[in-house]
Coordinates of C-alpha atoms in Angstrom, one line a residue:
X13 CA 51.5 92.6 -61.2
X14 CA 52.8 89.6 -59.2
X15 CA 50.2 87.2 -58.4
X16 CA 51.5 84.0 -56.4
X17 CA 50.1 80.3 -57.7
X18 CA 49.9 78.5 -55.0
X19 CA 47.3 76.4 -54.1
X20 CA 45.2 74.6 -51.1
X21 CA 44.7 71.1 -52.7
X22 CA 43.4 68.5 -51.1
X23 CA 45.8 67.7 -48.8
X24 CA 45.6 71.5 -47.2
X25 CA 48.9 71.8 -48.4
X26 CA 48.4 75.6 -49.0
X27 CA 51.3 77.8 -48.0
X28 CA 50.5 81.2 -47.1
X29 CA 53.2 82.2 -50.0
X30 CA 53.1 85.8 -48.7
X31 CA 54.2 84.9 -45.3
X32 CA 55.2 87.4 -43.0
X33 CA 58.0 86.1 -40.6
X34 CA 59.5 89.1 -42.8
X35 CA 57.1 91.7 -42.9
X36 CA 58.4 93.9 -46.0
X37 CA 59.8 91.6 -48.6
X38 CA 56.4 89.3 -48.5
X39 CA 54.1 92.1 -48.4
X40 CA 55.4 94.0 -50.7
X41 CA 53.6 91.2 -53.0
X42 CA 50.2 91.7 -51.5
X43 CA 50.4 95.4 -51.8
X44 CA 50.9 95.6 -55.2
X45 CA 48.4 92.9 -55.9
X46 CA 45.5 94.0 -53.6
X47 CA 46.0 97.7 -54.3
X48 CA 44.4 96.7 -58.2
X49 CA 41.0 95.8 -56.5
X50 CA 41.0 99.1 -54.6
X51 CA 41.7 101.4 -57.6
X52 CA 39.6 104.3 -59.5
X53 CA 36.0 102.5 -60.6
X54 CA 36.3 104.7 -63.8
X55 CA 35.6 102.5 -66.4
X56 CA 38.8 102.2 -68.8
X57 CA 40.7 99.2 -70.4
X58 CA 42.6 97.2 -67.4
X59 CA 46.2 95.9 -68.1
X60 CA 45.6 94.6 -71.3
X61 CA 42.0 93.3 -71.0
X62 CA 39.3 94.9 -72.9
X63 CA 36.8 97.1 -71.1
X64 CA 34.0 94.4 -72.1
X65 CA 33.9 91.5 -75.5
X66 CA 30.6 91.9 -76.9
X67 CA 27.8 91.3 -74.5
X68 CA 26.7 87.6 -74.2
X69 CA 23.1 87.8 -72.7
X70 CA 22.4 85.4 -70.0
X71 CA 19.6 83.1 -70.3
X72 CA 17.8 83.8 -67.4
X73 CA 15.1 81.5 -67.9
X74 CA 17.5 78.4 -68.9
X75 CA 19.3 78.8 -65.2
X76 CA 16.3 79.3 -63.2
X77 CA 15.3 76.6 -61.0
X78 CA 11.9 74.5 -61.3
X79 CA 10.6 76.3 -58.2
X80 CA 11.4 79.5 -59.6
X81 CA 10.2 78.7 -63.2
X82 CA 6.6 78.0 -61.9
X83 CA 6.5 81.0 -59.1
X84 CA 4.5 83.9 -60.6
X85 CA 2.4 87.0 -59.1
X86 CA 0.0 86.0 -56.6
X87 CA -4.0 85.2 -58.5
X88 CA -5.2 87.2 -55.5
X89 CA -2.4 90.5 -56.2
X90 CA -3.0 90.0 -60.1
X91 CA -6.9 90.4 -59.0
X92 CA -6.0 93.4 -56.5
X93 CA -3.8 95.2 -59.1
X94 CA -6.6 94.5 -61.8
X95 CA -8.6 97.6 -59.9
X96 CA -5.9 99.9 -59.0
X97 CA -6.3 103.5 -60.6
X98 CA -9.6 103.0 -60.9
X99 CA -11.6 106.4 -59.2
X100 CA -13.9 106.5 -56.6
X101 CA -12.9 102.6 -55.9
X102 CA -14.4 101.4 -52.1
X103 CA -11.7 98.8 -51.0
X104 CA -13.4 96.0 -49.6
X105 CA -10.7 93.5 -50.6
X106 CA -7.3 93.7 -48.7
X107 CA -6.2 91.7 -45.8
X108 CA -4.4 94.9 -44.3
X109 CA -4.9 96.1 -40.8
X110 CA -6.2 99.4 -40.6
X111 CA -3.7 101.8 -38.6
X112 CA -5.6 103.2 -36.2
X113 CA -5.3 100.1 -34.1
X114 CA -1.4 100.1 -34.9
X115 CA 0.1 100.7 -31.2
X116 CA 2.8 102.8 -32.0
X117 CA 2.4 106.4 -32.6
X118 CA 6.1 108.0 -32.3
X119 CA 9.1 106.3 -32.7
X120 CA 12.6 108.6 -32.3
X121 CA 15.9 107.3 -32.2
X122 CA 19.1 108.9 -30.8
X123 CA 22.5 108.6 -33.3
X124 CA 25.9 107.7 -31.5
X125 CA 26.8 111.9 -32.5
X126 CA 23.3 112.8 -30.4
X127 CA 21.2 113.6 -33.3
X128 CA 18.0 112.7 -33.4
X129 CA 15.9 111.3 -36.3
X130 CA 12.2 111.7 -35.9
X131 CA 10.0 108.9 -38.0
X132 CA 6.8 109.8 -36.1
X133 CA 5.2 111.3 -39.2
X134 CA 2.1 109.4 -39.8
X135 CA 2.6 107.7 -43.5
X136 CA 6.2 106.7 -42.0
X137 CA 4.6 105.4 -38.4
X138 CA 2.2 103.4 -41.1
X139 CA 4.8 102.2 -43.1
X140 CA 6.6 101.0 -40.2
X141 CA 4.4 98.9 -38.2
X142 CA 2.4 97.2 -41.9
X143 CA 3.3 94.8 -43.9
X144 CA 5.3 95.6 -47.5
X145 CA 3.1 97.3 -49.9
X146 CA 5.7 97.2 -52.7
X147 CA 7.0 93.6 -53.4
X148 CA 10.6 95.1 -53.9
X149 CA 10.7 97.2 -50.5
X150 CA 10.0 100.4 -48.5
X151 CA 10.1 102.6 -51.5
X152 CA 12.5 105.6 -49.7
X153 CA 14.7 102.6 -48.9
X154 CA 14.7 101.4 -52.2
X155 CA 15.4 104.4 -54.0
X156 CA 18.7 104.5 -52.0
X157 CA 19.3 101.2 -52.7
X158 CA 18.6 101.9 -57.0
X159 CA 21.2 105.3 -56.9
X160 CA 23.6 104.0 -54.5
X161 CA 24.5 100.7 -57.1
X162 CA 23.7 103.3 -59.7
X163 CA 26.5 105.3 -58.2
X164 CA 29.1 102.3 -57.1
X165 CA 28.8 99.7 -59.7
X166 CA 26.8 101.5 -62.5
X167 CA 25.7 97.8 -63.5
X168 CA 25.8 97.6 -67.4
X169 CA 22.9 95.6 -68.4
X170 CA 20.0 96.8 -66.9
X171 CA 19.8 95.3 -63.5
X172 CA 16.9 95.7 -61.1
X173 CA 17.2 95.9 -57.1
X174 CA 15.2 94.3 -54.7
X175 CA 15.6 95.3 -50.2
X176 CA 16.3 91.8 -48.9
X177 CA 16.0 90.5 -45.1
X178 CA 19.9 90.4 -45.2
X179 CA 22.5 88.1 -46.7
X180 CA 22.4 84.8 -45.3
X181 CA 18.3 85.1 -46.7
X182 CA 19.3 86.1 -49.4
X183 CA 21.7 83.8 -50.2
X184 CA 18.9 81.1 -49.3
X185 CA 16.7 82.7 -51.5
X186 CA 19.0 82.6 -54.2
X187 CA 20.4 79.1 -54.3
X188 CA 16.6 77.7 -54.5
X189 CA 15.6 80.0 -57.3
X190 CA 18.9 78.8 -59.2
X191 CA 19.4 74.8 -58.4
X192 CA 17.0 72.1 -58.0
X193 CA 17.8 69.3 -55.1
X194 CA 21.1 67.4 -56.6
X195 CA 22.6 70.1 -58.3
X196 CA 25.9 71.6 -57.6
X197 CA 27.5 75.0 -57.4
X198 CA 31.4 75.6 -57.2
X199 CA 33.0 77.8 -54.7
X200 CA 36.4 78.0 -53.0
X201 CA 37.9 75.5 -51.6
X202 CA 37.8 77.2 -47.9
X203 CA 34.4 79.6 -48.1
X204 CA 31.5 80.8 -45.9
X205 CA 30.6 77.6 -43.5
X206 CA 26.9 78.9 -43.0
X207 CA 26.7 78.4 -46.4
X208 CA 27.4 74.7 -46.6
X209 CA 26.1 73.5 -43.0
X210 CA 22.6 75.3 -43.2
X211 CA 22.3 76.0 -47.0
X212 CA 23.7 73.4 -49.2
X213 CA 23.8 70.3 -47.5
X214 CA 19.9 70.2 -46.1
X215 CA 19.0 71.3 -49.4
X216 CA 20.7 68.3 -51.0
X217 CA 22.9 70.9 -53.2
X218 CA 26.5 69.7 -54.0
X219 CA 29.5 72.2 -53.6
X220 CA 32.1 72.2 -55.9
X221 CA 35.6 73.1 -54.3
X222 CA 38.1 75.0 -56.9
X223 CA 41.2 75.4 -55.6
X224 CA 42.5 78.3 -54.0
X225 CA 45.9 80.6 -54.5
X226 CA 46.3 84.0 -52.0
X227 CA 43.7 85.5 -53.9
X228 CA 40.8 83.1 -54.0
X229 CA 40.1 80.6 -57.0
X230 CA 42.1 81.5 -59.9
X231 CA 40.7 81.2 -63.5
X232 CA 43.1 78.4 -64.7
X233 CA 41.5 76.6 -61.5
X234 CA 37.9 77.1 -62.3
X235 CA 38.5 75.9 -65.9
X236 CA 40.2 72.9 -65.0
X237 CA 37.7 71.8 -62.8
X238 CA 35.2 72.2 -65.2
X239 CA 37.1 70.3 -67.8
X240 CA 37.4 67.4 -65.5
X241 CA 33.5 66.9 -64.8
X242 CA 33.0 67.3 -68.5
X243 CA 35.5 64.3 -68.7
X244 CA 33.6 62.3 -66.3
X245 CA 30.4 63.0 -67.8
X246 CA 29.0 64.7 -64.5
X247 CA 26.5 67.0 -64.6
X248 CA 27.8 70.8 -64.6
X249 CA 27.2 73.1 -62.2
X250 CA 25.3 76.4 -63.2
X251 CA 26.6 78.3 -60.2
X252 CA 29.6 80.2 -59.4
X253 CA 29.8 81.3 -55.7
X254 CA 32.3 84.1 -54.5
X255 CA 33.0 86.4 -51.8
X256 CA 35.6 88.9 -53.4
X257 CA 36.1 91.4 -50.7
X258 CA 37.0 90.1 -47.1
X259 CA 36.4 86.6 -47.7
X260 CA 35.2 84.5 -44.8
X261 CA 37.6 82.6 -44.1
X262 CA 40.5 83.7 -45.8
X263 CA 39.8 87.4 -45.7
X264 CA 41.4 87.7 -49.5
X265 CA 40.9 90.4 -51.9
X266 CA 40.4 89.1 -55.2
X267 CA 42.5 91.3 -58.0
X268 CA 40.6 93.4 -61.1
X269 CA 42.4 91.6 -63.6
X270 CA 41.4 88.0 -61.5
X271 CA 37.3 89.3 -61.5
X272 CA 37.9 90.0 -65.5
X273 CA 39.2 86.5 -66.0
X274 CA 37.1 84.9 -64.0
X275 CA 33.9 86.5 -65.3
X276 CA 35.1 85.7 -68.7
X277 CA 35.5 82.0 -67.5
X278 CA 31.8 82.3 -66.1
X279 CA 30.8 83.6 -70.2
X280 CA 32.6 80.3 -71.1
X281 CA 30.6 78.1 -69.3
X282 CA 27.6 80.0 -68.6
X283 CA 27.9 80.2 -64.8
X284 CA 25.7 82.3 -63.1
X285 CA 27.3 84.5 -60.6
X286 CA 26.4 84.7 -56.8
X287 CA 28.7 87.7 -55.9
X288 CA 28.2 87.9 -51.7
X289 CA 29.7 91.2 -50.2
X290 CA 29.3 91.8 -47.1
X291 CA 32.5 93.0 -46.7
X292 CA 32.9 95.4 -49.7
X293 CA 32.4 98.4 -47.2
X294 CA 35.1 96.7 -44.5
X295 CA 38.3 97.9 -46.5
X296 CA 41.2 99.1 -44.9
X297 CA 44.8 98.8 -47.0
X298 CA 47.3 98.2 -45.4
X299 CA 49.4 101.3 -46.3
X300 CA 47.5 103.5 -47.4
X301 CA 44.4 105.7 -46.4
X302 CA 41.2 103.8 -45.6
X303 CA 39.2 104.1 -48.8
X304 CA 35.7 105.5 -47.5
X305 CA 32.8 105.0 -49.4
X306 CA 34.4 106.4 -52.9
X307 CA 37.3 104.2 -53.6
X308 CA 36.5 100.6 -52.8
X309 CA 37.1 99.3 -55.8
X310 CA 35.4 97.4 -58.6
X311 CA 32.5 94.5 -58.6
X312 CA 31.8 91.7 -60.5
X313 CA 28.2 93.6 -61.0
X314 CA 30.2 96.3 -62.4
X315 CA 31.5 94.2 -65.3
X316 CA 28.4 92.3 -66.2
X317 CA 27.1 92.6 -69.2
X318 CA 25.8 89.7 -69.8
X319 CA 23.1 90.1 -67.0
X320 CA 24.8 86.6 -65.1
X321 CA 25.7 88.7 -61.7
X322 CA 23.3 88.3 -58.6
X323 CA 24.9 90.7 -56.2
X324 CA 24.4 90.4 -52.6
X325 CA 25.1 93.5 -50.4
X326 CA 24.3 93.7 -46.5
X327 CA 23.4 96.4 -43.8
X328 CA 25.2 94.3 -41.2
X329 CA 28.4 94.7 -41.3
X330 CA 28.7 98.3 -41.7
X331 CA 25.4 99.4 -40.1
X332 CA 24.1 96.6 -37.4
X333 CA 23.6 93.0 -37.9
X334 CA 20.5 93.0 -36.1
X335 CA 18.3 95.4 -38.4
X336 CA 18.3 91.5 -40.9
X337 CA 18.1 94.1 -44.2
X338 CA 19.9 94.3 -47.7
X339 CA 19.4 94.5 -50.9
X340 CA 19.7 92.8 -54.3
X341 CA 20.6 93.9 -57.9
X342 CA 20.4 91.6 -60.5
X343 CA 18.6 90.7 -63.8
X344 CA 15.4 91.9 -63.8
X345 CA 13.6 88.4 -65.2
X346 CA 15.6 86.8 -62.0
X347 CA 15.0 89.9 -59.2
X348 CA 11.1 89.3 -60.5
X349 CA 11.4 85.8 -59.7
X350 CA 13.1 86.2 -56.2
X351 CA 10.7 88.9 -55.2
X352 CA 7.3 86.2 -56.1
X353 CA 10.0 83.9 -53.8
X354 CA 10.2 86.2 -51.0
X355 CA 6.6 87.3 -50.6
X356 CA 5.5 83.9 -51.0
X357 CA 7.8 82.7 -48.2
X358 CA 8.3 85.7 -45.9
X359 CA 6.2 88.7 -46.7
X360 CA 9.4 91.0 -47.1
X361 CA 11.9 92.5 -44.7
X362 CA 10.7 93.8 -41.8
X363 CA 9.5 97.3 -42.0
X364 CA 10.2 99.1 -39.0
X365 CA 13.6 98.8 -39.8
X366 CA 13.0 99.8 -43.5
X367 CA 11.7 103.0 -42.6
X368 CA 14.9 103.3 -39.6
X369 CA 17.7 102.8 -42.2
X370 CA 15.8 104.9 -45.3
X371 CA 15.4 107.7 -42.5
X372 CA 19.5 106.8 -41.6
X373 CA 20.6 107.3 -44.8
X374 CA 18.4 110.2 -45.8
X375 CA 19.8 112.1 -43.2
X376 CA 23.6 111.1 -43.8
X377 CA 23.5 112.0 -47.4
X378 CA 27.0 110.4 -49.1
X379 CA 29.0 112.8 -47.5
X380 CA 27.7 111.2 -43.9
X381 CA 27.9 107.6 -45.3
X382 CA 31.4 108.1 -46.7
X383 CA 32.1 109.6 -43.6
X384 CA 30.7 106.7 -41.0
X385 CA 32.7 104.4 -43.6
X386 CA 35.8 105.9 -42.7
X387 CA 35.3 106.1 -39.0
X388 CA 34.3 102.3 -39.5
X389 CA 37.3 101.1 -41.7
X390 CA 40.0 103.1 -39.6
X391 CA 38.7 100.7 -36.2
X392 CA 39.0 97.9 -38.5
X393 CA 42.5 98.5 -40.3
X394 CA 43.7 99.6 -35.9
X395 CA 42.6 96.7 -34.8
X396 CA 44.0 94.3 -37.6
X397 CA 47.0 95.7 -37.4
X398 CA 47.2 95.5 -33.8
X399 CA 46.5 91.2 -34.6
X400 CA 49.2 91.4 -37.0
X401 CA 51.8 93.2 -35.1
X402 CA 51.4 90.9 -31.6
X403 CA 51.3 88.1 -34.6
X404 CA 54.6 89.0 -35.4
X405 CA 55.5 89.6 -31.5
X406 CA 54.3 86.1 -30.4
X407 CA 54.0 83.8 -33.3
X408 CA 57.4 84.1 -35.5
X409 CA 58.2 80.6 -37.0
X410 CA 55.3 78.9 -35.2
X411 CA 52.7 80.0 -38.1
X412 CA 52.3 82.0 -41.1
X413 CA 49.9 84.6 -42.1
X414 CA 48.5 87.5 -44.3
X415 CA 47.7 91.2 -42.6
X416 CA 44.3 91.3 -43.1
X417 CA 43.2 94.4 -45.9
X418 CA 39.3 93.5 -45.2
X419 CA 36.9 91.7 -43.7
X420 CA 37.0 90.4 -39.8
X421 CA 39.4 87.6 -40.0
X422 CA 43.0 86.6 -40.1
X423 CA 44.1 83.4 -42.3
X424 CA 46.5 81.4 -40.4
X425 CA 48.9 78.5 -40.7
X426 CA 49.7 76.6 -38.0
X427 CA 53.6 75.4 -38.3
X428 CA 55.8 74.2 -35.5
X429 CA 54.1 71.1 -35.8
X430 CA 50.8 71.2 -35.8
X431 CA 49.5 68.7 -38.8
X432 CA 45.8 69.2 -37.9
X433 CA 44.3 72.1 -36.1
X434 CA 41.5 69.5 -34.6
X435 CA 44.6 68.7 -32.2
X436 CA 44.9 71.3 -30.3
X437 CA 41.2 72.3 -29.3
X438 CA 42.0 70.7 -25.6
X439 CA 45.2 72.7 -25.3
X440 CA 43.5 75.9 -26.9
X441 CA 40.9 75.3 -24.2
X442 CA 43.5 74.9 -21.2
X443 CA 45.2 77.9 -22.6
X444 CA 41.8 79.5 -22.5
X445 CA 42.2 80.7 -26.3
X446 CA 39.3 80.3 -29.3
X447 CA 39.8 80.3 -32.6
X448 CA 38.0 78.2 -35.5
X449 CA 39.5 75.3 -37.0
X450 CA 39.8 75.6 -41.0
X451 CA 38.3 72.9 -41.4
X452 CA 35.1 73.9 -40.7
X453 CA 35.3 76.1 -43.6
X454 CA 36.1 73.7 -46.7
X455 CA 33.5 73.5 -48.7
X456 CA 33.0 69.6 -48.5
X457 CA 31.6 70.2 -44.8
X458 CA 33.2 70.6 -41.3
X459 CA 35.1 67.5 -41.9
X460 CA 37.3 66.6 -44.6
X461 CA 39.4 63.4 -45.1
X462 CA 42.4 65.1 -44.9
X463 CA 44.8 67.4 -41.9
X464 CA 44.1 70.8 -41.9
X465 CA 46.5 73.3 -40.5
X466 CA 44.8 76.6 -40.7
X467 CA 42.8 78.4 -38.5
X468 CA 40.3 81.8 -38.4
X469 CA 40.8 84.3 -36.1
X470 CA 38.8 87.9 -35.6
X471 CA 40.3 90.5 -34.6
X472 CA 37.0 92.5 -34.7
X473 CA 34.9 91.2 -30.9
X474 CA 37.5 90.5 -28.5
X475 CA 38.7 93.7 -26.8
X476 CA 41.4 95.2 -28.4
X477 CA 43.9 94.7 -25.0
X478 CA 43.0 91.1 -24.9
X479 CA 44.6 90.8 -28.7
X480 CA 47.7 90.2 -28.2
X481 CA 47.5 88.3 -24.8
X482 CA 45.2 85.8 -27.3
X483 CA 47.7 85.7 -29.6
X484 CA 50.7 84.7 -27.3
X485 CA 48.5 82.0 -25.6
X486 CA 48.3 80.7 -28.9
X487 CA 51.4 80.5 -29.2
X488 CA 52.0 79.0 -26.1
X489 CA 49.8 76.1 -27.3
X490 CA 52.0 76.1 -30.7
X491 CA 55.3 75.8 -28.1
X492 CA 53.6 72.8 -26.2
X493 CA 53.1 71.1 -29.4
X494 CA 56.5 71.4 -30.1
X495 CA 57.9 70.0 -26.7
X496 CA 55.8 66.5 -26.6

């Protein structure tokens, strides 16, 4: 397998080696590299890597925050719990409201196909419309959640799942039950903004950019970066975030044999890893079929054996963003100490829409999932295309790009003389175009010391015939550049 080097230093110097101003030769590269990720999940030895080296087992407690180290069970559930199974018990000690003063009574909702899915059965209208009874989630939800991963990533070392009030909660969740105020965590160079303007910086967190090639941080990266704070004598970080599917901003897919080495890397150093996938369900290569719900390829959670893998998986972006819900499998000892976390900060997901999405995929089955997947992925990989193709139409020797194979975004580099993609915001504006400046991505916040040249652009809201008028304005604003 070919695998490019090349990386975005500092200086945003980052070719898109794989450019496309010609379409076949570069991505013939990236479809031999990305098609690894995408392959068979069966579990055999991987171009020359073992299946697993002996198991190292995490240290769960070592890597645990001082907030999560002293968050337990509530004294008042321990004391609640202390009479459960007792017979003939008169409950005189929850806080629950009872349900005949719930207002609801029916709730039905109509699917896109016109099938309806009834949930006015009393336990479900209770369920709905209380708060979370179990600390780890609607239990019909979370049985899903425990066979699907069973299913998908058939995690190795005993990981426990927990229904989360979706990713970016999640994440939130995670970062203050693994660092204390001052710590750092390394992640791409370019990664998920939210992350760093909401998350890391308020919390007085530090991020750690590793460079970047085509694929995301490579391993020879990751270990040179920590060989330089050991040099310094900094402290070093205990955290490894990644997005390997998709990734916002750069919409890579990182390669088996790249999740192998890196994971091995992590073993080295004992990183915990924060594996956010969001967009593990949005896959659509290039050439070939859309992969459904059956072929999407390997997870980090799907090689850890060392219990070091907190995986992150969302509802959003192939259900709706706005029923807030995931779920979480990790190590037990940590999915105990997220789920005190949770409860003590937000009483659980909501669980209306607990009892909607366990009802959802109760009646889909895998067969219905696998099938919305499809249906999902083939709008995706249309409508990428369709930004590639008026890419190539418009923007031939003015930039250089990628064809996207997940996610919502295209990668772009600005050429034809654009240094710094802060420059053109008025013209993008007169032109009546929006995309993001990269910048706003690196990981040392929305503004870097150095010229950036890239930009993000989704090809997933605008309507599909405004496309490629937004691309030719684009390049019309490129064009201008080039004339003054």
């Amino acid at each position: 397998m070919l695998l490019t080097r090349r990386s975005l230093q500092s200086s945003c110097s980052w070719p898109l080696s794989r450019s496309l101003k010609t379409l076949r030769p570069a991505f013939s590269i990236s479809s031999r590299a990305r098609t690894v990720s995408m392959e068979t999940s069966t579990r055999q030895p991987i171009h020359g890597f073992p299946e697993a080296d002996e198991a190292t087992p995490c240290n769960i407690d070592y890597h645990l925050s001082r907030e999560a180290s002293a968050r337990t069970l509530s004294s008042l559930s321990k004391f609640i719990f202390s009479f459960s199974g007792i017979p003939g018990m008169v409950g005189l000690h929850g806080g629950l409201p009872p349900p005949s003063i719930f207002p609801f009574k029916a709730m039905r909702v109509q699917l896109e196909d016109g099938t309806w899915l009834d949930m006015s059965a009393k336990d479900k209208m209770d369920a709905a419309q209380q708060y979370n009874t179990n600390g780890r989630g609607y239990i019909p939800l979370l049985d899903w959640a425990k066979q699907h991963t069973q299913k998908l990533h058939a995690p190795p070392a005993g990981q426990q799942v927990v229904i989360t009030s979706g990713s970016n909660h999640a994440i939130d969740m995670v970062l203050c039950c693994l660092l204390n105020r001052g710590d750092s965590l390394l992640c791409d160079e370019y990664t998920y903004s939210h992350l760093v303007e909401a998350m890391v910086g308020p919390k007085g967190y530090n991020a750690v950019p590793v460079p970047m090639d085509d694929f995301g941080m490579t391993p020879e990266s990751l270990d040179k970066t920590m060989q330089d704070l050991t040099a310094k004598g900094d402290p070093l970080p205990k955290v490894l975030y990644l997005v390997p599917n998709g990734q916002n901003p750069v919409s890579y897919i990182a390669p088996l044999e790249r999740r192998h080495a890196l994971y091995r890397m992590c073993r080295k150093y004992d990183l915990m890893i924060v594996e956010d996938d969001p967009y593990f369900y949005l896959q659509f290569p290039y050439d070939r079929d859309v992969p459904g719900l059956w072929k999407l390829g390997r997870s980090y959670l799907s090689l850890d054996t060392d219990g070091r893998v907190v995986r992150l998986d969302s509802f959003a972006k192939f259900l709706a963003p706005g029923f807030r819900l995931g779920w979480l499998t990790a190590h037990p000892t940590f999915v105990d100490k997220l789920t005190f976390h949770m409860h003590g900060t937000a009483l659980g997901p909501c669980s209306t829409t607990q009892v909607m999405i366990a009802e959802l995929m109760q009646h889909w089955g895998p067969e219905g999932l696998d099938s919305h997947l499809k249906s999902l992925q083939t709008v995706y990989k249309r409508r990428a295309q369709l930004m590639h193709s008026s890419a190539q139409q418009y923007l031939q020797g003015l930039a250089s790009w990628l064809p996207p194979e997940a996610g919502m975004f295209m990668w772009m580099k600005l050429e034809g003389g654009v240094k710094d993609a802060d420059d053109i915001i008025d013209a993008l504006k007169d032109e009546q175009v929006a995309v993001v400046p990269g910048r706003i991505s690196h990981c040392n916040g929305p503004r870097p010391a150095f010229p950036c040249p890239y930009v993000r652009l989704s090809f997933v809201m605008a309507p599909e015939e405004d496309i490629p008028k937004g691309m030719q304005r684009l390049a019309n604003v490129i064009k201008k550049v080039q004339t003054t």
